[in-house]
Amino acid sequence: MNKIPKKKYKKNAREVSLNVLGRVDGGAFADILLNAELPDLELRERALATELVYGVLRWRVKIDWIIDSFSKIKSRKLERDVLNALRLGVYQLLFLTKIPVRAAINESVNLVGNKGRDKKKTGFVNAVLRHVSTGTVAFPVLKKEPEKYISIVFSHPEWMVRRWIKRLGVRGTLALCQAGLALPTKTLRVNTEKNTREDLKKSLSEEGLITEECSYSPDGLTLVDGKNLESQDTLAPRSSLNPSDDRFYIHDEASQLVAFLLSPAPGDNVLDACSAPGGKTTHLAALMKNEGILVALDKDKERLKRVSLLASRFDLGIIKTFSTDLEMEDNLERVFEKTVKMGVSKEGFDSVLVDAPCSGLGVLGRTPDIKYSRKEEDVLRLAVVQARLLENLAKVVRPGGVLVYSVCTTEPEETVDVVENFLKKNADFILEDPSGYLPSSVLEFVTEDGFLITLPSGDSTANKKHMDAFFAVRLRRTR
């Protein structure tokens, strides 16, 4: 019998990691780049590439401090590939235990200068990493320079640390930064149109994937089998979860709660205003039992295609997608005219979800590249966008209808301030008590003011509360 020839892979994990990190420096998104690159790697190399990219991004501020402690040329002046080769080397030397020192140095050296043939660059990288492997580093002192200490040691930009200390104090800031460094829990949302949570849990177990029911989302499962989780100190292959499986969607538990806050009924007319990539959209459709009309909007045509593909994958025919910029009121009016022809009441939608674009500072553990693309001025800039979206979308909520506003950030300017300013300007909307719409287990996250606020935990063992940071409110139009 003829043997099937073993596939030959042209790339390796470290080369892919260098490429991804370089493009992230240029403003690209790490998850999208990795998803494109990983199929070209052998399974074990995929795990290593993922570990290296996300490890470096989580710890980059601290890694650069370490490089600057041993390099005559400071990190901000180094060529991009040389700097990222050093970052990869430092991460392997100081943050992983299963890669030999010699391999960590040699493989990093080979990444630079025409694949290791530029003697000047390779000599420089080799020298710095050898000093790192044997030297000691002095860090700022917490009592003398709390902002600088937390920024460097817990690897967050100093502007974030400064604003968090002002609002949360040193202890609260330390907790938030630790959460931003923790490995995210891998959580699934059951596609209830295809199977129940119990059935999915059983079938995944038969496939070798052990899960537990989420503590808060009745549609959620958490992957808990240790050998299948990403670990900062293992190079074993990642789990065999297929992200294209139509039985589930990989979806953080806190994000799942937003659809329950809206709680649309079967047959409703619903608008998801900022729908891409489609996780909340398809969850809303499932809660509606695939009955009614669900209009999914987004200004990014390419990202909106992902919503359509996900709707098709889950066989949710009630989802209708439109691409438009909702900051422009005229665009919203044109979309509304189209949807009225589809059967939406001229009075407006029964419910509208505004999962607004935001700074994303609540999901740094999941998307650490945000730490380097965001600037402090973005918080206020995005708050203006959020306010404009709320104002425009309030106009298409029918009297008695519901408007839910949500963001994955911790910043007051994008959360409480946006909602309070909106209510001051719109007397026909009230903040509604969310208690009757959320699972009872979630009520511990509801404030006295009626805000749903989840905060991540820096303790990776605390799966019960290890969620992204989300803010959401339920508003009712009274007339």
Tab-separated table of C-alpha atoms in Angstrom:
chain	number	residue	atom	x	y	z
A	1	MET	CA	0.000	0.000	0.000
A	2	ASN	CA	1.350	3.405	-0.988
A	3	LYS	CA	2.093	5.794	1.859
A	4	ILE	CA	0.532	9.236	1.755
A	5	PRO	CA	3.424	11.691	1.379
A	6	LYS	CA	3.912	13.942	4.383
A	7	LYS	CA	3.044	17.552	3.650
A	8	LYS	CA	6.052	19.846	3.471
A	9	TYR	CA	5.694	23.194	5.173
A	10	LYS	CA	7.778	26.058	3.789
A	11	LYS	CA	7.409	28.324	6.840
A	12	ASN	CA	8.298	27.961	10.490
A	13	ALA	CA	6.775	29.479	13.619
A	14	ARG	CA	9.473	32.067	14.280
A	15	GLU	CA	9.460	33.413	10.717
A	16	VAL	CA	5.692	33.752	10.816
A	17	SER	CA	5.865	35.435	14.232
A	18	LEU	CA	8.414	37.963	12.983
A	19	ASN	CA	6.233	38.791	9.987
A	20	VAL	CA	3.064	39.140	12.062
A	21	LEU	CA	4.711	41.312	14.711
A	22	GLY	CA	6.161	43.564	12.036
A	23	ARG	CA	2.792	44.065	10.401
A	24	VAL	CA	1.113	44.679	13.772
A	25	ASP	CA	3.641	47.497	14.249
A	26	GLY	CA	2.250	48.899	11.001
A	27	GLY	CA	-1.326	48.848	12.307
A	28	ALA	CA	-2.599	45.400	11.249
A	29	PHE	CA	-4.551	43.082	13.573
A	30	ALA	CA	-2.698	40.107	15.040
A	31	ASP	CA	-5.654	37.709	15.026
A	32	ILE	CA	-6.445	38.280	11.340
A	33	LEU	CA	-2.789	37.898	10.335
A	34	LEU	CA	-2.325	34.729	12.376
A	35	ASN	CA	-5.487	33.154	10.992
A	36	ALA	CA	-4.096	33.708	7.500
A	37	GLU	CA	-0.623	32.342	8.322
A	38	LEU	CA	-1.341	29.354	10.565
A	39	PRO	CA	-2.594	26.984	7.825
A	40	ASP	CA	0.924	27.143	6.317
A	41	LEU	CA	2.435	25.713	9.504
A	42	GLU	CA	2.660	22.207	10.932
A	43	LEU	CA	0.346	21.753	13.941
A	44	ARG	CA	3.054	22.048	16.586
A	45	GLU	CA	4.487	25.122	14.846
A	46	ARG	CA	1.041	26.745	14.894
A	47	ALA	CA	0.965	26.499	18.683
A	48	LEU	CA	4.448	28.011	18.940
A	49	ALA	CA	3.650	30.871	16.543
A	50	THR	CA	0.479	31.731	18.472
A	51	GLU	CA	2.362	31.599	21.762
A	52	LEU	CA	5.171	33.821	20.494
A	53	VAL	CA	2.986	36.461	18.859
A	54	TYR	CA	0.545	36.877	21.729
A	55	GLY	CA	3.255	36.464	24.354
A	56	VAL	CA	5.355	39.258	22.866
A	57	LEU	CA	2.305	41.513	22.475
A	58	ARG	CA	1.208	40.965	26.080
A	59	TRP	CA	4.656	41.703	27.474
A	60	ARG	CA	6.114	44.079	24.886
A	61	VAL	CA	6.501	47.112	27.155
A	62	LYS	CA	8.470	45.064	29.673
A	63	ILE	CA	10.439	43.283	26.939
A	64	ASP	CA	11.501	46.609	25.411
A	65	TRP	CA	12.665	47.813	28.829
A	66	ILE	CA	14.788	44.671	29.112
A	67	ILE	CA	16.237	45.184	25.626
A	68	ASP	CA	17.080	48.799	26.456
A	69	SER	CA	18.886	47.603	29.588
A	70	PHE	CA	21.389	45.624	27.490
A	71	SER	CA	21.473	47.351	24.099
A	72	LYS	CA	23.585	50.388	23.227
A	73	ILE	CA	20.932	51.278	20.625
A	74	LYS	CA	17.557	51.916	22.246
A	75	SER	CA	14.573	49.934	21.046
A	76	ARG	CA	12.797	52.947	19.519
A	77	LYS	CA	15.753	53.448	17.130
A	78	LEU	CA	16.182	49.831	15.995
A	79	GLU	CA	15.053	48.510	12.620
A	80	ARG	CA	11.673	46.816	12.892
A	81	ASP	CA	12.851	43.267	12.100
A	82	VAL	CA	15.876	43.550	14.375
A	83	LEU	CA	13.720	44.799	17.240
A	84	ASN	CA	11.093	42.095	16.773
A	85	ALA	CA	13.762	39.391	16.537
A	86	LEU	CA	15.092	40.655	19.874
A	87	ARG	CA	11.594	40.700	21.348
A	88	LEU	CA	11.045	37.108	20.265
A	89	GLY	CA	14.386	36.116	21.740
A	90	VAL	CA	13.748	37.834	25.076
A	91	TYR	CA	10.290	36.287	25.332
A	92	GLN	CA	11.689	32.795	24.768
A	93	LEU	CA	14.570	33.356	27.185
A	94	LEU	CA	12.674	34.909	30.088
A	95	PHE	CA	9.004	33.983	29.735
A	96	LEU	CA	9.148	30.364	28.490
A	97	THR	CA	10.902	27.498	30.219
A	98	LYS	CA	10.805	24.734	27.619
A	99	ILE	CA	13.008	26.356	24.973
A	100	PRO	CA	16.772	25.941	25.531
A	101	VAL	CA	18.780	29.153	25.812
A	102	ARG	CA	20.931	28.242	22.839
A	103	ALA	CA	17.907	27.609	20.620
A	104	ALA	CA	16.194	30.834	21.696
A	105	ILE	CA	19.284	32.874	20.805
A	106	ASN	CA	20.288	31.087	17.608
A	107	GLU	CA	16.802	31.028	16.120
A	108	SER	CA	16.361	34.756	16.819
A	109	VAL	CA	19.754	35.517	15.246
A	110	ASN	CA	18.766	33.609	12.106
A	111	LEU	CA	15.703	35.814	11.637
A	112	VAL	CA	17.637	38.987	10.881
A	113	GLY	CA	19.886	40.257	8.142
A	114	ASN	CA	18.964	38.222	5.066
A	115	LYS	CA	18.147	35.120	7.109
A	116	GLY	CA	21.207	35.370	9.288
A	117	ARG	CA	23.756	36.295	6.619
A	118	ASP	CA	24.164	39.953	7.637
A	119	LYS	CA	27.031	39.658	10.120
A	120	LYS	CA	26.550	43.111	11.609
A	121	LYS	CA	22.908	42.545	12.498
A	122	THR	CA	23.332	38.946	13.576
A	123	GLY	CA	26.277	39.852	15.763
A	124	PHE	CA	24.266	42.629	17.405
A	125	VAL	CA	21.240	40.399	18.114
A	126	ASN	CA	23.466	37.599	19.350
A	127	ALA	CA	25.341	39.910	21.752
A	128	VAL	CA	22.216	41.518	23.219
A	129	LEU	CA	20.461	38.200	23.787
A	130	ARG	CA	23.507	36.627	25.400
A	131	HIS	CA	23.693	39.546	27.827
A	132	VAL	CA	19.959	39.156	28.526
A	133	SER	CA	20.381	35.442	29.229
A	134	THR	CA	23.011	36.016	31.917
A	135	GLY	CA	22.332	39.539	33.203
A	136	THR	CA	19.960	41.153	35.671
A	137	VAL	CA	17.568	44.030	35.066
A	138	ALA	CA	16.725	46.952	37.344
A	139	PHE	CA	13.091	48.036	37.265
A	140	PRO	CA	11.446	51.223	38.583
A	141	VAL	CA	10.447	51.214	42.270
A	142	LEU	CA	6.697	51.146	42.998
A	143	LYS	CA	6.742	53.629	45.896
A	144	LYS	CA	8.897	56.158	44.037
A	145	GLU	CA	7.429	55.890	40.534
A	146	PRO	CA	4.097	54.008	40.691
A	147	GLU	CA	3.018	54.908	37.145
A	148	LYS	CA	6.322	53.908	35.601
A	149	TYR	CA	6.638	50.769	37.746
A	150	ILE	CA	3.195	49.436	36.831
A	151	SER	CA	3.642	50.394	33.185
A	152	ILE	CA	6.961	48.548	32.843
A	153	VAL	CA	6.533	45.571	35.175
A	154	PHE	CA	2.922	44.888	34.133
A	155	SER	CA	3.478	45.885	30.506
A	156	HIS	CA	0.840	48.521	29.775
A	157	PRO	CA	1.334	51.937	28.151
A	158	GLU	CA	1.979	54.627	30.716
A	159	TRP	CA	-0.972	56.747	29.600
A	160	MET	CA	-3.364	53.905	30.451
A	161	VAL	CA	-1.759	53.369	33.838
A	162	ARG	CA	-1.888	57.089	34.602
A	163	ARG	CA	-5.605	57.416	33.911
A	164	TRP	CA	-6.429	54.186	35.795
A	165	ILE	CA	-4.468	55.230	38.889
A	166	LYS	CA	-6.365	58.510	38.914
A	167	ARG	CA	-9.698	56.660	38.881
A	168	LEU	CA	-8.966	53.319	40.578
A	169	GLY	CA	-5.871	53.915	42.689
A	170	VAL	CA	-2.698	51.824	42.601
A	171	ARG	CA	-4.288	48.598	43.815
A	172	GLY	CA	-7.169	48.782	41.348
A	173	THR	CA	-4.776	49.578	38.512
A	174	LEU	CA	-2.555	46.627	39.379
A	175	ALA	CA	-5.605	44.340	39.269
A	176	LEU	CA	-6.713	45.714	35.904
A	177	CYS	CA	-3.223	45.316	34.408
A	178	GLN	CA	-2.934	41.759	35.720
A	179	ALA	CA	-6.262	40.994	34.053
A	180	GLY	CA	-4.902	42.447	30.819
A	181	LEU	CA	-2.010	39.997	30.955
A	182	ALA	CA	-4.053	36.905	31.815
A	183	LEU	CA	-4.682	34.270	29.172
A	184	PRO	CA	-8.307	34.564	28.043
A	185	THR	CA	-10.757	31.811	28.796
A	186	LYS	CA	-11.881	29.986	25.663
A	187	THR	CA	-15.674	30.179	25.706
A	188	LEU	CA	-18.220	28.837	23.259
A	189	ARG	CA	-21.765	29.981	22.629
A	190	VAL	CA	-24.023	27.107	21.699
A	191	ASN	CA	-25.891	27.465	18.433
A	192	THR	CA	-29.264	26.655	19.933
A	193	GLU	CA	-30.778	26.316	16.462
A	194	LYS	CA	-28.595	23.227	15.964
A	195	ASN	CA	-28.224	21.662	19.434
A	196	THR	CA	-28.708	22.130	23.165
A	197	ARG	CA	-25.893	22.987	25.541
A	198	GLU	CA	-26.090	19.497	27.047
A	199	ASP	CA	-25.896	17.836	23.636
A	200	LEU	CA	-22.920	19.965	22.563
A	201	LYS	CA	-21.090	19.321	25.816
A	202	LYS	CA	-21.570	15.582	25.341
A	203	SER	CA	-20.516	15.540	21.686
A	204	LEU	CA	-17.407	17.640	22.374
A	205	SER	CA	-16.477	15.286	25.195
A	206	GLU	CA	-16.674	12.374	22.785
A	207	GLU	CA	-14.282	14.298	20.541
A	208	GLY	CA	-11.814	14.718	23.419
A	209	LEU	CA	-12.728	18.300	24.366
A	210	ILE	CA	-13.859	18.713	27.953
A	211	THR	CA	-16.108	21.679	28.723
A	212	GLU	CA	-18.000	23.124	31.673
A	213	GLU	CA	-21.212	25.128	31.674
A	214	CYS	CA	-20.559	28.847	31.971
A	215	SER	CA	-21.439	30.457	35.279
A	216	TYR	CA	-23.475	33.295	33.778
A	217	SER	CA	-24.519	32.645	30.187
A	218	PRO	CA	-27.071	29.834	29.818
A	219	ASP	CA	-25.870	29.414	26.230
A	220	GLY	CA	-22.162	29.197	27.103
A	221	LEU	CA	-19.558	26.466	27.568
A	222	THR	CA	-15.989	26.980	28.751
A	223	LEU	CA	-13.203	24.767	27.440
A	224	VAL	CA	-11.453	23.452	30.559
A	225	ASP	CA	-9.399	20.462	29.432
A	226	GLY	CA	-5.845	21.597	30.271
A	227	LYS	CA	-4.138	19.994	27.312
A	228	ASN	CA	-6.397	21.893	24.949
A	229	LEU	CA	-5.890	25.366	26.354
A	230	GLU	CA	-3.250	27.847	25.291
A	231	SER	CA	-0.674	28.032	28.040
A	232	GLN	CA	2.164	30.439	28.391
A	233	ASP	CA	4.500	27.577	29.217
A	234	THR	CA	3.541	24.847	26.783
A	235	LEU	CA	4.321	24.289	23.149
A	236	ALA	CA	1.810	21.473	22.735
A	237	PRO	CA	-0.631	21.685	19.830
A	238	ARG	CA	-3.719	23.783	20.439
A	239	SER	CA	-7.153	22.243	20.747
A	240	SER	CA	-8.848	20.703	17.757
A	241	LEU	CA	-11.766	23.137	17.956
A	242	ASN	CA	-12.930	23.962	14.459
A	243	PRO	CA	-13.835	27.678	14.367
A	244	SER	CA	-16.126	26.962	11.405
A	245	ASP	CA	-18.204	24.357	13.277
A	246	ASP	CA	-21.899	25.224	12.939
A	247	ARG	CA	-22.709	23.831	16.413
A	248	PHE	CA	-21.105	26.764	18.248
A	249	TYR	CA	-19.454	30.159	18.018
A	250	ILE	CA	-16.289	31.116	19.920
A	251	HIS	CA	-17.716	33.952	21.992
A	252	ASP	CA	-16.657	35.488	25.319
A	253	GLU	CA	-19.187	35.020	28.111
A	254	ALA	CA	-19.520	38.733	28.918
A	255	SER	CA	-20.262	39.491	25.273
A	256	GLN	CA	-22.966	36.809	25.299
A	257	LEU	CA	-24.825	38.668	28.056
A	258	VAL	CA	-25.564	41.618	25.754
A	259	ALA	CA	-28.082	39.662	23.671
A	260	PHE	CA	-29.907	38.569	26.823
A	261	LEU	CA	-30.096	42.214	27.917
A	262	LEU	CA	-31.903	43.033	24.676
A	263	SER	CA	-34.009	39.828	24.895
A	264	PRO	CA	-35.813	40.066	21.535
A	265	ALA	CA	-38.867	37.857	21.090
A	266	PRO	CA	-39.618	35.602	18.122
A	267	GLY	CA	-41.320	37.664	15.416
A	268	ASP	CA	-39.782	40.994	16.522
A	269	ASN	CA	-38.230	43.540	14.181
A	270	VAL	CA	-34.663	44.093	15.430
A	271	LEU	CA	-31.774	46.285	14.299
A	272	ASP	CA	-28.156	45.417	15.126
A	273	ALA	CA	-26.444	48.662	14.255
A	274	CYS	CA	-22.754	47.706	14.439
A	275	SER	CA	-22.992	44.019	13.728
A	276	ALA	CA	-19.623	42.803	12.423
A	277	PRO	CA	-18.240	40.206	12.910
A	278	GLY	CA	-21.663	38.769	13.780
A	279	GLY	CA	-21.406	37.059	17.161
A	280	LYS	CA	-24.116	39.111	18.829
A	281	THR	CA	-26.172	39.252	15.625
A	282	THR	CA	-26.461	35.489	15.365
A	283	HIS	CA	-27.122	35.223	19.098
A	284	LEU	CA	-30.034	37.634	18.752
A	285	ALA	CA	-31.385	35.617	15.815
A	286	ALA	CA	-31.188	32.425	17.870
A	287	LEU	CA	-33.073	34.063	20.763
A	288	MET	CA	-35.709	35.067	18.190
A	289	LYS	CA	-35.986	31.412	17.108
A	290	ASN	CA	-35.126	32.587	13.588
A	291	GLU	CA	-38.527	34.301	13.376
A	292	GLY	CA	-39.017	37.970	12.517
A	293	ILE	CA	-36.665	40.467	10.859
A	294	LEU	CA	-33.120	41.142	12.008
A	295	VAL	CA	-31.337	43.925	10.128
A	296	ALA	CA	-27.541	43.854	10.536
A	297	LEU	CA	-25.662	47.053	9.676
A	298	ASP	CA	-21.973	47.908	9.573
A	299	LYS	CA	-19.920	50.573	7.806
A	300	ASP	CA	-17.148	48.104	6.876
A	301	LYS	CA	-18.246	46.090	3.834
A	302	GLU	CA	-15.528	43.465	4.230
A	303	ARG	CA	-16.322	42.839	7.885
A	304	LEU	CA	-20.030	42.734	7.050
A	305	LYS	CA	-19.320	39.789	4.755
A	306	ARG	CA	-18.329	37.852	7.874
A	307	VAL	CA	-21.801	38.492	9.304
A	308	SER	CA	-23.425	37.089	6.167
A	309	LEU	CA	-21.149	34.043	6.189
A	310	LEU	CA	-21.867	33.397	9.858
A	311	ALA	CA	-25.609	33.745	9.321
A	312	SER	CA	-25.374	31.260	6.466
A	313	ARG	CA	-23.255	28.864	8.537
A	314	PHE	CA	-25.885	28.888	11.292
A	315	ASP	CA	-28.769	28.828	8.777
A	316	LEU	CA	-30.312	32.014	10.209
A	317	GLY	CA	-32.375	33.367	7.345
A	318	ILE	CA	-33.907	36.311	9.214
A	319	ILE	CA	-30.607	38.245	9.125
A	320	LYS	CA	-30.473	40.898	6.395
A	321	THR	CA	-27.230	42.864	6.006
A	322	PHE	CA	-26.662	46.453	4.831
A	323	SER	CA	-23.439	48.435	4.723
A	324	THR	CA	-23.754	52.068	5.759
A	325	ASP	CA	-22.172	54.745	7.937
A	326	LEU	CA	-24.652	55.371	10.744
A	327	GLU	CA	-22.942	58.539	11.891
A	328	MET	CA	-24.721	60.110	8.910
A	329	GLU	CA	-28.414	60.445	9.765
A	330	ASP	CA	-29.431	60.466	6.085
A	331	ASN	CA	-27.855	57.019	5.598
A	332	LEU	CA	-29.912	55.617	8.461
A	333	GLU	CA	-33.106	57.074	6.982
A	334	ARG	CA	-32.393	55.364	3.644
A	335	VAL	CA	-31.836	52.007	5.335
A	336	PHE	CA	-35.031	52.460	7.354
A	337	GLU	CA	-36.999	53.135	4.175
A	338	LYS	CA	-35.703	49.834	2.747
A	339	THR	CA	-36.548	47.875	5.891
A	340	VAL	CA	-40.079	49.299	6.041
A	341	LYS	CA	-40.625	47.725	2.617
A	342	MET	CA	-39.419	44.439	4.155
A	343	GLY	CA	-42.121	44.628	6.821
A	344	VAL	CA	-40.661	46.745	9.614
A	345	SER	CA	-43.241	49.058	11.196
A	346	LYS	CA	-43.152	52.704	10.111
A	347	GLU	CA	-43.114	53.537	13.832
A	348	GLY	CA	-39.703	51.928	14.129
A	349	PHE	CA	-37.951	48.784	15.316
A	350	ASP	CA	-39.058	46.831	18.379
A	351	SER	CA	-35.474	46.854	19.609
A	352	VAL	CA	-32.111	48.239	18.532
A	353	LEU	CA	-28.629	47.130	19.621
A	354	VAL	CA	-25.806	49.665	19.481
A	355	ASP	CA	-22.656	47.649	20.180
A	356	ALA	CA	-20.603	50.724	19.474
A	357	PRO	CA	-17.011	51.042	18.273
A	358	CYS	CA	-14.879	51.789	21.335
A	359	SER	CA	-11.328	51.917	22.659
A	360	GLY	CA	-11.454	48.186	23.471
A	361	LEU	CA	-9.606	48.652	26.770
A	362	GLY	CA	-11.764	45.953	28.336
A	363	VAL	CA	-10.453	43.190	26.079
A	364	LEU	CA	-6.679	43.688	26.288
A	365	GLY	CA	-6.151	40.109	27.460
A	366	ARG	CA	-7.778	38.857	24.268
A	367	THR	CA	-6.423	41.497	21.890
A	368	PRO	CA	-3.160	42.806	23.379
A	369	ASP	CA	-2.217	44.623	20.166
A	370	ILE	CA	-4.777	47.284	21.138
A	371	LYS	CA	-2.284	48.502	23.759
A	372	TYR	CA	-0.039	49.800	20.992
A	373	SER	CA	-2.581	51.077	18.476
A	374	ARG	CA	-4.670	53.114	20.918
A	375	LYS	CA	-3.826	56.638	22.056
A	376	GLU	CA	-5.378	58.499	24.968
A	377	GLU	CA	-7.100	60.975	22.655
A	378	ASP	CA	-8.942	58.031	21.051
A	379	VAL	CA	-11.101	57.670	24.160
A	380	LEU	CA	-12.654	61.121	23.768
A	381	ARG	CA	-12.789	60.838	19.973
A	382	LEU	CA	-14.712	57.565	20.192
A	383	ALA	CA	-17.052	58.946	22.854
A	384	VAL	CA	-18.159	61.552	20.304
A	385	VAL	CA	-18.812	58.792	17.740
A	386	GLN	CA	-20.761	56.751	20.300
A	387	ALA	CA	-22.939	59.706	21.269
A	388	ARG	CA	-23.722	60.437	17.623
A	389	LEU	CA	-24.659	56.818	16.958
A	390	LEU	CA	-26.996	56.716	19.948
A	391	GLU	CA	-28.698	59.947	18.912
A	392	ASN	CA	-29.248	58.744	15.347
A	393	LEU	CA	-30.410	55.243	16.233
A	394	ALA	CA	-32.817	56.453	18.901
A	395	LYS	CA	-34.886	57.858	16.034
A	396	VAL	CA	-35.709	54.387	14.651
A	397	VAL	CA	-36.885	52.850	17.947
A	398	ARG	CA	-40.674	52.635	18.079
A	399	PRO	CA	-42.566	54.070	21.081
A	400	GLY	CA	-42.338	51.402	23.781
A	401	GLY	CA	-39.316	49.878	22.054
A	402	VAL	CA	-35.901	49.081	23.512
A	403	LEU	CA	-32.437	50.511	22.837
A	404	VAL	CA	-29.403	48.640	24.225
A	405	TYR	CA	-26.006	50.335	24.271
A	406	SER	CA	-22.864	48.259	24.871
A	407	VAL	CA	-19.086	48.683	24.668
A	408	CYS	CA	-16.093	46.540	25.627
A	409	THR	CA	-14.242	49.199	27.580
A	410	THR	CA	-13.815	50.406	31.158
A	411	GLU	CA	-13.541	54.126	30.470
A	412	PRO	CA	-16.226	56.467	31.936
A	413	GLU	CA	-16.179	58.792	28.915
A	414	GLU	CA	-17.365	55.896	26.719
A	415	THR	CA	-19.755	54.307	29.194
A	416	VAL	CA	-21.549	56.185	31.967
A	417	ASP	CA	-20.928	59.631	30.468
A	418	VAL	CA	-22.336	58.667	27.054
A	419	VAL	CA	-25.511	57.229	28.591
A	420	GLU	CA	-26.104	60.067	31.061
A	421	ASN	CA	-25.614	62.708	28.370
A	422	PHE	CA	-27.991	60.840	26.062
A	423	LEU	CA	-30.713	60.664	28.726
A	424	LYS	CA	-30.377	64.388	29.446
A	425	LYS	CA	-31.031	65.174	25.776
A	426	ASN	CA	-33.723	62.528	25.182
A	427	ALA	CA	-36.518	62.788	27.749
A	428	ASP	CA	-38.531	60.121	25.924
A	429	PHE	CA	-36.015	57.437	26.945
A	430	ILE	CA	-35.563	55.969	30.419
A	431	LEU	CA	-32.980	53.620	31.894
A	432	GLU	CA	-34.750	50.319	32.465
A	433	ASP	CA	-33.977	47.846	35.250
A	434	PRO	CA	-32.235	44.928	33.501
A	435	SER	CA	-33.024	42.417	36.247
A	436	GLY	CA	-36.015	40.920	34.486
A	437	TYR	CA	-34.071	40.194	31.303
A	438	LEU	CA	-30.739	38.833	32.483
A	439	PRO	CA	-30.084	35.397	33.993
A	440	SER	CA	-30.328	35.658	37.797
A	441	SER	CA	-26.650	34.733	38.165
A	442	VAL	CA	-25.689	37.912	36.306
A	443	LEU	CA	-27.367	40.337	38.708
A	444	GLU	CA	-24.180	40.673	40.769
A	445	PHE	CA	-22.810	42.662	37.799
A	446	VAL	CA	-25.731	45.130	37.764
A	447	THR	CA	-25.029	48.401	39.582
A	448	GLU	CA	-27.541	50.372	41.649
A	449	ASP	CA	-27.905	52.710	38.668
A	450	GLY	CA	-28.935	49.835	36.392
A	451	PHE	CA	-25.675	49.495	34.469
A	452	LEU	CA	-24.415	46.041	33.499
A	453	ILE	CA	-20.651	46.085	34.142
A	454	THR	CA	-18.409	43.021	33.950
A	455	LEU	CA	-14.747	43.221	34.864
A	456	PRO	CA	-12.032	40.695	34.010
A	457	SER	CA	-10.071	38.798	36.640
A	458	GLY	CA	-6.274	38.657	36.675
A	459	ASP	CA	-6.432	35.205	38.236
A	460	SER	CA	-6.433	32.661	35.400
A	461	THR	CA	-7.846	30.020	37.765
A	462	ALA	CA	-10.905	32.107	38.564
A	463	ASN	CA	-12.878	30.835	35.565
A	464	LYS	CA	-16.162	31.870	37.160
A	465	LYS	CA	-15.393	35.552	36.692
A	466	HIS	CA	-12.729	35.447	33.996
A	467	MET	CA	-14.560	37.445	31.370
A	468	ASP	CA	-13.915	40.477	29.236
A	469	ALA	CA	-14.880	43.903	30.584
A	470	PHE	CA	-18.224	45.014	29.169
A	471	PHE	CA	-20.583	47.876	29.848
A	472	ALA	CA	-24.210	47.759	28.724
A	473	VAL	CA	-27.540	49.447	29.475
A	474	ARG	CA	-31.146	48.837	28.489
A	475	LEU	CA	-33.098	51.962	27.543
A	476	ARG	CA	-36.867	52.103	26.951
A	477	ARG	CA	-38.580	54.650	24.702
A	478	THR	CA	-41.656	55.850	26.590
A	479	ARG	CA	-43.401	57.786	23.815
